[in-house]
Structures are given as C-alpha cells and as structure tokens.
C-alpha positions in Angstrom: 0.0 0.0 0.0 1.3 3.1 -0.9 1.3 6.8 0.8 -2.1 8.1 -0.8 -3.3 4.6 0.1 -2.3 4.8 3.9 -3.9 8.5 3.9 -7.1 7.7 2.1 -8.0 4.9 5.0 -6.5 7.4 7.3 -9.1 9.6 6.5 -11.9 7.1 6.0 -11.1 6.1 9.6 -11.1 9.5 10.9 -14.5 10.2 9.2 -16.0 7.6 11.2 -14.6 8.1 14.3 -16.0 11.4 14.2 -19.6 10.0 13.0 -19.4 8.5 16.0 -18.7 11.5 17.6 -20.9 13.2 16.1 -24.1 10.6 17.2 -22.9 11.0 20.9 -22.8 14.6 21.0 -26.3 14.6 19.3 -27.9 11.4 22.6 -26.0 14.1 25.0 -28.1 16.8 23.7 -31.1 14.6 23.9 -30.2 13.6 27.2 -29.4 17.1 28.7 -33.0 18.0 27.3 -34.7 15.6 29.1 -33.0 15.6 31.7 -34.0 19.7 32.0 -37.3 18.7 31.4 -37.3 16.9 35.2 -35.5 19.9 36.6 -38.1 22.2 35.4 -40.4 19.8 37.2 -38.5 19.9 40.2 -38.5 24.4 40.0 -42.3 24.1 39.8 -42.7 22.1 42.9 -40.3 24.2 45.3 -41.6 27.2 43.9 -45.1 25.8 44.8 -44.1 25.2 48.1 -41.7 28.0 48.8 -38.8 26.1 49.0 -35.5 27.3 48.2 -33.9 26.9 44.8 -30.9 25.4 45.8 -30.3 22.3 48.0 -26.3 22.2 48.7 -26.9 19.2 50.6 -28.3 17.4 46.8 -25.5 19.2 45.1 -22.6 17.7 47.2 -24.4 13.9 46.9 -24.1 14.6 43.0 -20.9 15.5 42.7 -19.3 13.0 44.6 -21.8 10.5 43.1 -20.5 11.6 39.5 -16.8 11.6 40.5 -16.9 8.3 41.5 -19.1 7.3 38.4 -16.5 9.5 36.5 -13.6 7.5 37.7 -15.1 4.1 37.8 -15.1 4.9 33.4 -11.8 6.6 33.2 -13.2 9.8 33.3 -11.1 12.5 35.1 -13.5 13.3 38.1 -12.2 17.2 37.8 -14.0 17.4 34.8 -16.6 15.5 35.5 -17.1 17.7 38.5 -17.0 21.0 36.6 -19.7 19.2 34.1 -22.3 19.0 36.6 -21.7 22.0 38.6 -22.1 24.3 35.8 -25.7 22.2 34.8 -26.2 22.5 38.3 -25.8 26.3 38.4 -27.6 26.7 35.4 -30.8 24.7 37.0 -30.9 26.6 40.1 -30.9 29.8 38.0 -33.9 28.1 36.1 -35.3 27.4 39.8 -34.7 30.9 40.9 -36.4 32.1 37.4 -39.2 29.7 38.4 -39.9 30.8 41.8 -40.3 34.9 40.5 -42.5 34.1 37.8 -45.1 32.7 40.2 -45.1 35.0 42.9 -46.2 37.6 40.2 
C-alpha cells in the first residue's frame, strides 16, 4: 500500500470516528433535554411550596456521586465535576427564574 493509500484509510477512519462522535454529542443533547425537562419539574414544585432553589446538601451527593461514576469509566473526576456543577448552576438559576414568575 502506498502513501495516498495509507492516507485515504486514514481519512476514512477518521470520518468515522468522528460519525461516532458526532451521534454522541447529538444522545448528550437529547439527554441534557430531558433531563432539564425533570429539573423544570423539580422548580415548579419548590416554587409551589416556597422552598429554596438550591439544595447544597443534593448538590454535594451529585458530585461525589459523578466523581466516583467519572472515575469508575476513566473519566477524570475534575472534569466530571466541573460538568455537573455548571448544569447545576444553570438549573438553580432556572429554579430561581421559576420561583419569581409565580409569585407575580
């Protein structure tokens, strides 16, 4: 096989590793959808009963929960970490969003 040989199935290769790519990005989309969906649930219910928008108690079970998920797949837990605080962050602002919208 020559050079343009080894490059063309380079390239092939690539191409599908990044399909693959591609169709995970597009379930963690779904996923992060759905999984707002619940949260927006969740905002309705405190802001029903007046409770508050954040629960640091929750949050702390999360993160180590993921961490240790994280590095049970060879996921660096850092990362992990910084994953779900910033969904975390951005739920309690929907909470927070939630809770002044029905006390008008």
């Amino acid at each position: 096989m020559g050079q343009n040989e080894d490059e063309a199935e380079a390239i092939a290769r690539l191409h599908s590793i990044r399909q693959s790519i591609d169709n995970i990005d597009a379930a963690l989309v779904h996923m992060l959808a759905e999984r707002f969906k619940f949260t927006q649930q969740v905002g309705t219910l405190k802001a029903e009963y007046g409770l508050p928008a954040a629960d640091p108690q929750r949050e702390r079970e999360q993160v180590e929960r993921l961490r240790a998920l994280a590095e049970e797949s060879h996921l660096d837990p850092a990362f992990a970490e910084k994953f779900l605080t910033f969904i975390i962050a951005e739920v309690i602002h929907h909470h927070e969003r939630i809770a002044t919208e029905s006390t008008r």
